[in-house]
Tab-separated table of C-alpha atoms and ligand atoms in Angstrom:
chain	number	residue	atom	x	y	z
A	29	MET	CA	-19.825	-16.735	-19.084
A	30	GLU	CA	-19.177	-13.750	-16.896
A	31	LYS	CA	-15.493	-12.995	-16.463
A	32	VAL	CA	-13.888	-14.489	-13.363
A	33	TYR	CA	-10.944	-12.591	-11.920
A	34	VAL	CA	-8.536	-13.536	-9.168
A	35	THR	CA	-10.674	-11.559	-6.767
A	36	LYS	CA	-13.945	-9.668	-6.565
A	37	SER	CA	-14.348	-7.026	-3.884
A	38	PHE	CA	-16.810	-7.896	-1.146
A	39	LEU	CA	-19.606	-5.344	-0.799
A	40	PRO	CA	-22.033	-5.157	2.104
A	41	PRO	CA	-25.775	-4.698	1.455
A	42	VAL	CA	-25.993	-1.116	0.216
A	43	GLU	CA	-28.341	-0.074	3.074
A	44	GLU	CA	-25.610	-0.890	5.549
A	45	TYR	CA	-23.220	1.517	3.830
A	46	GLU	CA	-26.014	4.078	3.494
A	47	PHE	CA	-26.592	3.929	7.230
A	48	TYR	CA	-23.138	5.457	7.716
A	49	VAL	CA	-23.258	7.727	4.673
A	50	ARG	CA	-26.395	9.362	6.089
A	51	GLN	CA	-24.458	10.197	9.234
A	52	ILE	CA	-21.792	11.878	7.088
A	53	PHE	CA	-24.439	13.899	5.232
A	54	ASP	CA	-26.022	14.926	8.526
A	55	SER	CA	-22.759	16.004	10.128
A	56	HIS	CA	-21.093	17.545	7.039
A	57	HIS	CA	-17.864	16.199	8.525
A	58	LEU	CA	-16.229	14.509	5.532
A	59	THR	CA	-12.656	13.944	6.658
A	60	ASN	CA	-9.995	15.026	9.237
A	61	GLN	CA	-10.322	12.432	11.973
A	62	GLY	CA	-14.116	12.419	11.993
A	63	MET	CA	-16.478	10.347	14.103
A	64	LEU	CA	-16.615	7.349	11.773
A	65	LEU	CA	-12.852	7.227	11.380
A	66	GLN	CA	-12.396	7.327	15.138
A	67	LYS	CA	-14.979	4.596	15.540
A	68	PHE	CA	-13.254	2.510	12.844
A	69	GLU	CA	-9.833	2.927	14.487
A	70	ARG	CA	-11.286	1.861	17.844
A	71	SER	CA	-13.059	-1.139	16.308
A	72	MET	CA	-9.887	-2.234	14.555
A	73	SER	CA	-7.689	-1.843	17.657
A	74	SER	CA	-10.108	-3.924	19.594
A	75	PHE	CA	-10.512	-6.567	16.860
A	76	LEU	CA	-6.730	-6.926	16.536
A	77	ASN	CA	-6.181	-6.461	20.252
A	78	VAL	CA	-3.458	-3.842	19.689
A	79	ASP	CA	-2.811	-0.479	21.360
A	80	HIS	CA	-1.969	1.766	18.425
A	81	PHE	CA	-3.806	1.489	15.144
A	82	GLN	CA	-3.339	4.314	12.630
A	83	TYR	CA	-5.707	4.252	9.670
A	84	VAL	CA	-4.067	5.777	6.576
A	85	THR	CA	-4.780	6.232	2.872
A	86	ASN	CA	-3.190	3.014	1.634
A	87	GLY	CA	-0.749	0.220	2.382
A	88	THR	CA	2.100	1.768	0.394
A	89	VAL	CA	2.050	5.066	2.256
A	90	ALA	CA	1.760	3.006	5.460
A	91	LEU	CA	5.193	1.514	4.689
A	92	GLN	CA	6.646	4.933	3.926
A	93	LEU	CA	5.229	6.381	7.146
A	94	ALA	CA	6.627	3.432	9.100
A	95	LEU	CA	10.145	4.062	7.779
A	96	ASP	CA	9.770	7.772	8.493
A	97	ALA	CA	8.401	7.375	12.023
A	98	LEU	CA	11.306	5.082	12.936
A	99	ASP	CA	13.733	7.732	11.571
A	100	ILE	CA	15.171	5.386	8.975
A	101	LYS	CA	16.942	7.320	6.239
A	102	ASP	CA	19.767	6.574	3.801
A	103	GLY	CA	20.270	3.071	5.120
A	104	GLU	CA	20.099	-0.462	3.890
A	105	ILE	CA	16.859	-2.313	4.507
A	106	ILE	CA	16.877	-6.090	4.412
A	107	THR	CA	13.765	-7.251	2.615
A	108	THR	CA	12.180	-10.031	0.583
A	109	PRO	CA	12.110	-10.233	-3.200
A	110	PHE	CA	8.832	-12.170	-3.173
A	111	SER	CA	6.098	-9.576	-2.756
A	112	TYR	CA	4.104	-6.918	-4.500
A	113	VAL	CA	6.259	-4.113	-5.915
A	114	ALA	CA	5.092	-1.641	-3.224
A	115	THR	CA	7.292	-3.372	-0.639
A	116	THR	CA	10.427	-2.474	-2.606
A	117	SER	CA	9.279	0.821	-4.086
A	118	SER	CA	8.349	2.295	-0.708
A	119	ILE	CA	11.918	1.592	0.483
A	120	LEU	CA	13.354	3.290	-2.617
A	121	TRP	CA	10.876	6.182	-2.324
A	122	GLU	CA	12.189	6.819	1.208
A	123	ARG	CA	15.702	6.993	-0.305
A	124	CYS	CA	16.852	3.767	1.316
A	125	THR	CA	18.491	0.771	-0.336
A	126	PRO	CA	16.684	-2.572	-0.452
A	127	VAL	CA	18.943	-5.551	0.221
A	128	PHE	CA	17.247	-8.726	-0.929
A	129	VAL	CA	17.476	-11.909	1.098
A	130	ASP	CA	16.093	-15.002	-0.605
A	131	ILE	CA	12.940	-16.762	0.598
A	132	GLU	CA	12.392	-20.250	1.959
A	133	PRO	CA	10.418	-22.594	-0.287
A	134	ASN	CA	7.735	-23.733	2.212
A	135	ASN	CA	5.821	-20.495	2.699
A	136	PHE	CA	7.707	-18.101	0.419
A	137	THR	CA	8.651	-15.798	3.337
A	138	ILE	CA	12.154	-14.383	3.935
A	139	ASP	CA	14.676	-17.095	4.852
A	140	VAL	CA	15.669	-16.227	8.402
A	141	ASN	CA	18.873	-18.271	8.077
A	142	LYS	CA	20.146	-15.960	5.333
A	143	ILE	CA	19.451	-12.632	7.031
A	144	GLU	CA	22.585	-12.339	9.171
A	145	GLU	CA	24.996	-12.630	6.264
A	146	ALA	CA	23.265	-9.627	4.661
A	147	VAL	CA	23.716	-7.341	7.694
A	148	THR	CA	26.329	-4.583	7.221
A	149	SER	CA	27.248	-1.426	9.142
A	150	LYS	CA	24.670	0.421	7.013
A	151	THR	CA	21.744	-1.878	7.810
A	152	LYS	CA	18.930	-0.041	9.597
A	153	ALA	CA	15.964	-2.364	9.457
A	154	ILE	CA	14.453	-5.637	8.351
A	155	LEU	CA	11.274	-5.380	6.283
A	156	PRO	CA	9.793	-8.829	5.641
A	157	VAL	CA	6.349	-9.678	4.270
A	158	HIS	CA	3.797	-12.147	5.623
A	159	VAL	CA	3.204	-13.074	2.041
A	160	PHE	CA	-0.238	-14.557	1.197
A	161	GLY	CA	-0.987	-14.391	4.946
A	162	TYR	CA	1.747	-16.899	5.923
A	163	ALA	CA	3.736	-15.965	8.998
A	164	CYS	CA	7.412	-15.041	8.777
A	165	ASP	CA	9.636	-16.542	11.465
A	166	VAL	CA	8.861	-13.588	13.730
A	167	ASP	CA	10.848	-14.914	16.692
A	168	GLY	CA	13.964	-15.669	14.636
A	169	ILE	CA	13.776	-12.251	12.956
A	170	GLN	CA	13.379	-10.432	16.289
A	171	LYS	CA	16.436	-12.238	17.662
A	172	ILE	CA	18.590	-11.008	14.786
A	173	ALA	CA	17.143	-7.497	15.077
A	174	ASP	CA	17.978	-7.409	18.787
A	175	LYS	CA	21.493	-8.698	18.180
A	176	TYR	CA	22.312	-5.970	15.625
A	177	GLY	CA	20.062	-3.158	16.920
A	178	LEU	CA	17.766	-3.152	13.874
A	179	LYS	CA	14.147	-2.091	13.549
A	180	VAL	CA	11.587	-4.557	12.242
A	181	ILE	CA	8.756	-3.436	9.975
A	182	TYR	CA	6.368	-6.089	8.698
A	183	ASP	CA	4.524	-5.540	5.473
A	184	GLY	CA	1.328	-7.189	6.665
A	185	ALA	CA	-0.753	-6.233	3.614
A	186	HIS	CA	-1.985	-9.858	3.490
A	187	ALA	CA	-1.989	-10.545	7.204
A	188	PHE	CA	-5.271	-9.068	8.391
A	189	ALA	CA	-7.316	-11.460	10.552
A	190	ALA	CA	-4.481	-14.012	10.688
A	191	LYS	CA	-3.281	-15.024	14.133
A	192	TYR	CA	0.121	-16.374	15.098
A	193	LYS	CA	0.594	-18.038	18.487
A	194	GLY	CA	-2.766	-16.625	19.524
A	195	ARG	CA	-1.879	-13.001	18.688
A	196	SER	CA	-2.749	-10.988	15.613
A	197	LEU	CA	0.000	-11.457	13.058
A	198	LEU	CA	-0.008	-7.648	12.815
A	199	ASP	CA	1.102	-7.386	16.448
A	200	TYR	CA	4.773	-8.279	15.755
A	201	GLY	CA	7.769	-6.067	15.007
A	202	ASP	CA	8.187	-2.358	15.745
A	203	ILE	CA	5.526	-1.518	13.179
A	204	SER	CA	3.302	-3.720	11.063
A	205	THR	CA	1.508	-2.264	8.095
A	206	CYS	CA	-1.662	-3.460	6.421
A	207	SER	CA	-3.559	-2.695	3.231
A	208	PHE	CA	-7.319	-2.389	2.897
A	209	HIS	CA	-7.270	-1.984	-0.856
A	210	ALA	CA	-10.334	-3.222	-2.746
A	211	THR	CA	-8.473	-6.379	-3.852
A	212	LYS	CA	-7.598	-7.455	-0.325
A	213	LEU	CA	-9.437	-9.895	1.927
A	214	PHE	CA	-10.905	-7.026	3.962
A	215	HIS	CA	-11.137	-3.612	2.334
A	216	THR	CA	-12.219	-0.006	2.747
A	217	VAL	CA	-12.061	0.709	-1.031
A	218	GLU	CA	-8.604	2.241	-0.563
A	219	GLY	CA	-6.897	2.225	2.786
A	220	GLY	CA	-4.110	0.978	4.957
A	221	ALA	CA	-2.828	1.023	8.497
A	222	CYS	CA	0.197	1.108	10.721
A	223	ILE	CA	0.071	-0.945	13.898
A	224	VAL	CA	2.708	0.609	16.112
A	225	LYS	CA	4.323	-0.849	19.241
A	226	ASP	CA	5.878	2.186	20.869
A	227	LYS	CA	3.691	5.036	22.083
A	228	GLU	CA	6.129	7.789	21.067
A	229	VAL	CA	6.599	6.343	17.588
A	230	ASP	CA	2.832	6.121	17.282
A	231	LYS	CA	2.546	9.797	18.153
A	232	LYS	CA	5.123	10.745	15.515
A	233	LEU	CA	3.319	8.686	12.927
A	234	GLY	CA	-0.014	10.219	13.891
A	235	PHE	CA	1.406	13.699	13.227
A	236	ALA	CA	3.266	12.650	10.096
A	237	LYS	CA	0.041	11.442	8.459
A	238	CYS	CA	-1.624	14.832	9.113
A	239	PHE	CA	0.937	17.330	7.712
A	240	GLY	CA	3.079	17.086	10.850
A	241	HIS	CA	1.096	19.532	12.934
A	242	ASP	CA	-1.666	19.885	15.459
A	243	CYS	CA	-3.420	23.262	15.088
A	244	ASP	CA	-0.651	25.854	15.337
A	245	GLU	CA	2.028	23.531	16.655
A	246	TYR	CA	4.340	22.097	13.996
A	247	PHE	CA	6.198	18.984	15.139
A	248	ARG	CA	7.797	17.308	12.122
A	249	ILE	CA	7.656	17.168	8.347
A	250	GLY	CA	4.400	15.526	7.433
A	251	ILE	CA	2.407	14.417	4.454
A	252	ASN	CA	-1.303	13.978	3.926
A	253	ALA	CA	-2.091	10.312	4.521
A	254	LYS	CA	-5.279	10.600	6.514
A	255	GLN	CA	-8.455	8.846	5.493
A	256	SER	CA	-11.950	10.133	4.806
A	257	GLU	CA	-15.235	9.376	6.533
A	258	PHE	CA	-16.518	7.586	3.411
A	259	HIS	CA	-13.653	5.109	3.556
A	260	ALA	CA	-14.116	4.573	7.274
A	261	ALA	CA	-17.822	3.993	6.569
A	262	MET	CA	-16.986	1.174	4.148
A	263	GLY	CA	-14.655	-0.309	6.738
A	264	LEU	CA	-17.331	-0.264	9.434
A	265	ALA	CA	-19.912	-1.749	7.068
A	266	ASN	CA	-17.543	-4.533	5.965
A	267	LEU	CA	-16.164	-5.381	9.392
A	268	VAL	CA	-19.412	-6.944	10.615
A	269	HIS	CA	-19.218	-9.379	7.683
A	270	LEU	CA	-15.680	-10.505	8.398
A	271	ASP	CA	-16.530	-13.885	9.926
A	272	GLU	CA	-18.722	-14.739	6.971
A	273	ILE	CA	-15.999	-13.614	4.543
A	274	LEU	CA	-13.366	-15.751	6.273
A	275	GLN	CA	-15.599	-18.809	6.484
A	276	LYS	CA	-16.483	-18.659	2.789
A	277	ARG	CA	-12.854	-18.188	1.769
A	278	ARG	CA	-11.936	-21.163	3.892
A	279	ASN	CA	-14.608	-23.359	2.286
A	280	ILE	CA	-13.457	-22.389	-1.199
A	281	SER	CA	-9.802	-23.075	-0.331
A	282	GLU	CA	-10.707	-26.482	1.035
A	283	LEU	CA	-12.645	-27.334	-2.094
A	284	TYR	CA	-9.627	-26.369	-4.227
A	285	ASP	CA	-7.458	-28.543	-1.945
A	286	LYS	CA	-9.721	-31.493	-2.537
A	287	LEU	CA	-10.060	-31.066	-6.287
A	288	LEU	CA	-6.416	-30.221	-6.995
A	289	ASN	CA	-4.875	-32.677	-4.576
A	290	GLY	CA	-1.531	-33.831	-6.015
A	291	CYS	CA	-1.788	-31.822	-9.252
A	292	VAL	CA	-0.095	-28.700	-7.944
A	293	GLU	CA	2.356	-27.902	-5.160
A	294	ARG	CA	1.000	-25.863	-2.258
A	295	PRO	CA	2.626	-23.904	0.566
A	296	LYS	CA	3.008	-25.901	3.784
A	297	GLU	CA	0.544	-25.505	6.619
A	298	GLN	CA	1.972	-23.603	9.593
A	299	GLU	CA	1.194	-25.064	12.986
A	300	SER	CA	1.065	-21.866	15.055
A	301	LEU	CA	-0.874	-19.918	12.428
A	302	ASP	CA	-4.607	-19.298	12.366
A	303	TYR	CA	-4.731	-18.765	8.621
A	304	ASN	CA	-6.883	-16.085	6.961
A	305	TYR	CA	-7.233	-17.669	3.495
A	306	ALA	CA	-6.064	-14.429	1.932
A	307	TYR	CA	-4.986	-16.106	-1.331
A	308	TYR	CA	-4.903	-19.493	-2.993
A	309	PRO	CA	-1.395	-19.795	-4.425
A	310	VAL	CA	-0.385	-22.871	-6.417
A	311	LEU	CA	2.969	-23.870	-7.864
A	312	PHE	CA	3.156	-25.456	-11.284
A	313	LYS	CA	6.015	-27.723	-12.381
A	314	ASN	CA	7.546	-25.012	-14.518
A	315	GLU	CA	6.718	-21.765	-16.267
A	316	GLN	CA	5.582	-23.529	-19.439
A	317	GLU	CA	2.960	-25.479	-17.525
A	318	LEU	CA	1.777	-22.241	-15.898
A	319	LEU	CA	1.514	-20.510	-19.275
A	320	ASN	CA	-0.442	-23.413	-20.755
A	321	VAL	CA	-2.849	-23.409	-17.805
A	322	PHE	CA	-3.299	-19.630	-18.097
A	323	GLU	CA	-4.014	-19.887	-21.814
A	324	ALA	CA	-6.655	-22.544	-21.214
A	325	LEU	CA	-8.286	-20.605	-18.344
A	326	ASN	CA	-8.195	-17.272	-20.189
A	327	ALA	CA	-9.959	-18.904	-23.138
A	328	GLU	CA	-12.831	-19.614	-20.725
A	329	ASN	CA	-12.809	-16.031	-19.365
A	330	ILE	CA	-11.039	-17.025	-16.152
A	331	PHE	CA	-8.158	-14.806	-15.098
A	332	PRO	CA	-5.854	-15.983	-12.324
A	333	ARG	CA	-2.821	-13.791	-11.558
A	334	ARG	CA	0.902	-14.327	-11.466
A	335	TYR	CA	1.309	-13.251	-7.837
A	336	PHE	CA	4.188	-12.469	-7.562
A	337	TYR	CA	6.091	-12.040	-10.762
A	338	PRO	CA	8.743	-10.952	-11.469
A	339	SER	CA	10.851	-11.546	-8.391
A	340	LEU	CA	11.508	-8.002	-7.149
A	341	ASN	CA	15.318	-8.374	-7.120
A	342	LYS	CA	15.005	-8.305	-10.938
A	343	LEU	CA	13.351	-4.865	-11.176
A	344	SER	CA	15.039	-2.897	-13.939
A	345	TYR	CA	15.469	0.275	-11.877
A	346	LEU	CA	17.564	-1.304	-9.141
A	347	LYS	CA	21.218	-0.260	-9.018
A	348	LYS	CA	22.526	-3.803	-8.834
A	349	TYR	CA	21.309	-7.336	-9.312
A	350	MET	CA	21.325	-9.530	-6.198
A	351	PRO	CA	20.558	-13.140	-7.132
A	352	CYS	CA	17.711	-14.841	-5.249
A	353	PRO	CA	17.389	-18.224	-6.952
A	354	ILE	CA	14.515	-19.584	-4.866
A	355	SER	CA	12.367	-16.487	-5.254
A	356	GLU	CA	13.146	-16.350	-8.977
A	357	ASP	CA	12.198	-20.000	-9.408
A	358	ILE	CA	8.957	-19.681	-7.434
A	359	SER	CA	7.994	-16.431	-9.165
A	360	SER	CA	8.338	-18.127	-12.532
A	361	ARG	CA	5.738	-20.811	-11.734
A	362	VAL	CA	3.401	-19.517	-9.014
A	363	ALA	CA	-0.153	-18.317	-9.563
A	364	CYS	CA	-3.064	-17.296	-7.387
A	365	LEU	CA	-6.397	-18.844	-8.328
A	366	PRO	CA	-9.709	-16.954	-8.074
A	367	LEU	CA	-10.811	-16.701	-4.441
A	368	TYR	CA	-13.657	-14.531	-3.164
A	369	PRO	CA	-16.739	-15.140	-1.026
A	370	ASP	CA	-19.366	-15.580	-3.730
A	371	LEU	CA	-17.232	-17.640	-6.124
A	372	GLU	CA	-19.534	-20.497	-7.058
A	373	LYS	CA	-18.816	-24.138	-6.582
A	374	GLU	CA	-19.453	-24.978	-10.256
A	375	CYS	CA	-16.906	-22.372	-11.230
A	376	ILE	CA	-14.281	-23.868	-8.915
A	377	VAL	CA	-14.945	-27.322	-10.310
A	378	LYS	CA	-14.562	-25.950	-13.820
A	379	ILE	CA	-11.309	-24.134	-12.974
A	380	CYS	CA	-9.840	-27.359	-11.583
A	381	GLN	CA	-10.911	-29.402	-14.614
A	382	ILE	CA	-9.335	-26.904	-16.996
A	383	ILE	CA	-6.100	-26.893	-14.974
A	384	LYS	CA	-5.813	-30.683	-15.000
A	385	LYS	CA	-6.564	-30.917	-18.699
A	386	ALA	CA	-3.980	-28.251	-19.563
A	387	GLN	CA	-1.409	-30.023	-17.384
A	388	MET	CA	-1.936	-33.253	-19.320
A	389	GLY	CA	-1.391	-31.341	-22.553
A	390	THR	CA	1.935	-30.081	-21.169
A	391	ASN	CA	3.368	-33.506	-20.371
B	407	PLP	C1	-1.374	-4.495	-1.798
B	407	PLP	C2	-0.018	-4.546	-1.232
B	407	PLP	C3	0.659	-3.390	-0.807
B	407	PLP	C4	0.159	-2.010	-1.090
B	407	PLP	O1	-1.073	-1.713	-0.552
B	407	PLP	P1	-1.959	-0.549	-1.211
B	407	PLP	O2	-3.032	-0.335	-0.197
B	407	PLP	O3	-2.471	-1.059	-2.518
B	407	PLP	O4	-1.086	0.645	-1.382
B	407	PLP	C5	1.882	-3.525	-0.190
B	407	PLP	N1	2.436	-4.734	-0.006
B	407	PLP	C6	1.830	-5.866	-0.416
B	407	PLP	C7	2.491	-7.171	-0.148
B	407	PLP	C8	0.600	-5.803	-1.062
B	407	PLP	O5	0.020	-6.924	-1.509
């Protein structure tokens, strides 16, 4: 059997990509805020219904640019230990200190009730993650931020096309970032974005991603985080398929729900969230059960992933260990099952059978 991974990048019919690539060949304009990039940024702003959408090279640099544009240096950043490593490493790369606050067990997002006790005189910002596309308690977090004068940056790498209380989940906080990496729900091969609230901050970020200057005027220290026309082309070609992508992911998730009902723990449904089916995370009873299930699936060429493991508060290069027992427990027994638009029904049925059989072997 062909190998089945946790995801498989969606690709549009090649003619649809070619349609845009021909325009690039005709214009010879390959990068530097070209026509396709501008069109992509406009399409995305309008899809998300946001004012300031900055397309950048990836979701990691998007986080770094967000910290930079909000002038956050040398401070403590309150963040979650349950995420991909880029959430923590971008904080460290910007020479700030991550302060881990444990997660809540229902949706694996930062526990808003534990944030205040982590605030010190050095705290500059809160950087939570809408992990797996589940919404953080955005209202509770904003309240704390207002009380202590902190910035809020959401790592929304998983939050594209999710809506919370009728608004894009990327429309909360001072800046929300997103990733359009090939493994994400919606991708542009590589790519990311900053969705910025304040117009002046947006301007700073726009310069920062293009070396910090506009022609002969040099405004601030910049880097090169701008995207190419070829990436924008993939974005434009994929965007028209978004509804179909979301619908198929939803169908697959619902089939898993039906077949795995009661065998695994699942995150709770969130009432105000229009979910995007970005991932299909399941919790096993313990790490041993997870390892047994993985062994059985791998033997059949099926490769789920331990998203996210280890809990980031345990990274070896951190200066000190801050215990986060809930995140550590969940990390030890959570996995994301294969989920992508053309994953076949027979394959899902097989995955679920293998899981149940391996679970029986564990007991
Ligand atoms: C993928 C991901 C990133 C990084 O995005 P890239 O585009 O790969 O740089 C950051 N945070 C989270 C939670 C992610 O899953």
